[in-house]
């Protein structure tokens, strides 16, 4: 008999729009998601994928109210594009350069760098803050796709291919980015060995 009133109250809350979306429940467990703005599904999925690999320093913030995050020994504050005098992509191309030959690049290092960028982006999105972080974040994803290609690691997600991510990088480039920076990034798409 108790189950019927509980079910009825759950349905009533849901019909009134008072039930929390599933995305909010998932994002609330990540230490870096500090706001209440619902994350887009793609970002919420990324949060779920990285949250067990990312720790937060609650005493230190980096951008906005987002705590400094660490993954695999990489701290966001050590690779924070926002503290540089360079544009976001100029910073990314200099800070996140790959090795020569490309296949000898440290994929784990790049993944940990991406993890802290994804975590910080999620924190910013949860507070409805600036998204200038997207350009360097996509550049890191782009570099990972290039490294995987050079290391003969299959990329099964069409959204993670070199060409798709090149489009994401250029689409999210700010107006301050130079034609030379964009041309250099585009040229990297053909350097896959």
JSON list of N, CA and C in Angstrom, two decimals, residues 105-113:
[
{"chain": "A", "resi": 105, "resn": "UNK", "atom": "N", "xyz": [55.21, 10.16, -29.28]},
{"chain": "A", "resi": 105, "resn": "UNK", "atom": "CA", "xyz": [54.56, 11.05, -28.31]},
{"chain": "A", "resi": 105, "resn": "UNK", "atom": "C", "xyz": [53.93, 10.24, -27.19]},
{"chain": "A", "resi": 106, "resn": "UNK", "atom": "N", "xyz": [53.92, 10.80, -26.00]},
{"chain": "A", "resi": 106, "resn": "UNK", "atom": "CA", "xyz": [53.40, 10.14, -24.81]},
{"chain": "A", "resi": 106, "resn": "UNK", "atom": "C", "xyz": [51.88, 10.32, -24.75]},
{"chain": "A", "resi": 107, "resn": "UNK", "atom": "N", "xyz": [51.15, 9.30, -25.20]},
{"chain": "A", "resi": 107, "resn": "UNK", "atom": "CA", "xyz": [49.69, 9.36, -25.26]},
{"chain": "A", "resi": 107, "resn": "UNK", "atom": "C", "xyz": [49.08, 9.56, -23.87]},
{"chain": "A", "resi": 108, "resn": "UNK", "atom": "N", "xyz": [49.63, 8.93, -22.86]},
{"chain": "A", "resi": 108, "resn": "UNK", "atom": "CA", "xyz": [49.11, 9.07, -21.49]},
{"chain": "A", "resi": 108, "resn": "UNK", "atom": "C", "xyz": [49.24, 10.51, -21.00]},
{"chain": "A", "resi": 109, "resn": "UNK", "atom": "N", "xyz": [50.36, 11.14, -21.29]},
{"chain": "A", "resi": 109, "resn": "UNK", "atom": "CA", "xyz": [50.55, 12.54, -20.91]},
{"chain": "A", "resi": 109, "resn": "UNK", "atom": "C", "xyz": [49.49, 13.42, -21.56]},
{"chain": "A", "resi": 110, "resn": "UNK", "atom": "N", "xyz": [49.28, 13.25, -22.85]},
{"chain": "A", "resi": 110, "resn": "UNK", "atom": "CA", "xyz": [48.28, 14.05, -23.56]},
{"chain": "A", "resi": 110, "resn": "UNK", "atom": "C", "xyz": [46.88, 13.77, -23.02]},
{"chain": "A", "resi": 111, "resn": "UNK", "atom": "N", "xyz": [46.58, 12.51, -22.68]},
{"chain": "A", "resi": 111, "resn": "UNK", "atom": "CA", "xyz": [45.27, 12.18, -22.14]},
{"chain": "A", "resi": 111, "resn": "UNK", "atom": "C", "xyz": [45.05, 12.84, -20.78]},
{"chain": "A", "resi": 112, "resn": "UNK", "atom": "N", "xyz": [46.07, 12.86, -19.94]},
{"chain": "A", "resi": 112, "resn": "UNK", "atom": "CA", "xyz": [45.95, 13.52, -18.64]},
{"chain": "A", "resi": 112, "resn": "UNK", "atom": "C", "xyz": [45.78, 15.03, -18.80]},
{"chain": "A", "resi": 113, "resn": "UNK", "atom": "N", "xyz": [46.49, 15.61, -19.76]},
{"chain": "A", "resi": 113, "resn": "UNK", "atom": "CA", "xyz": [46.31, 17.04, -20.04]},
{"chain": "A", "resi": 113, "resn": "UNK", "atom": "C", "xyz": [44.88, 17.31, -20.50]}
]
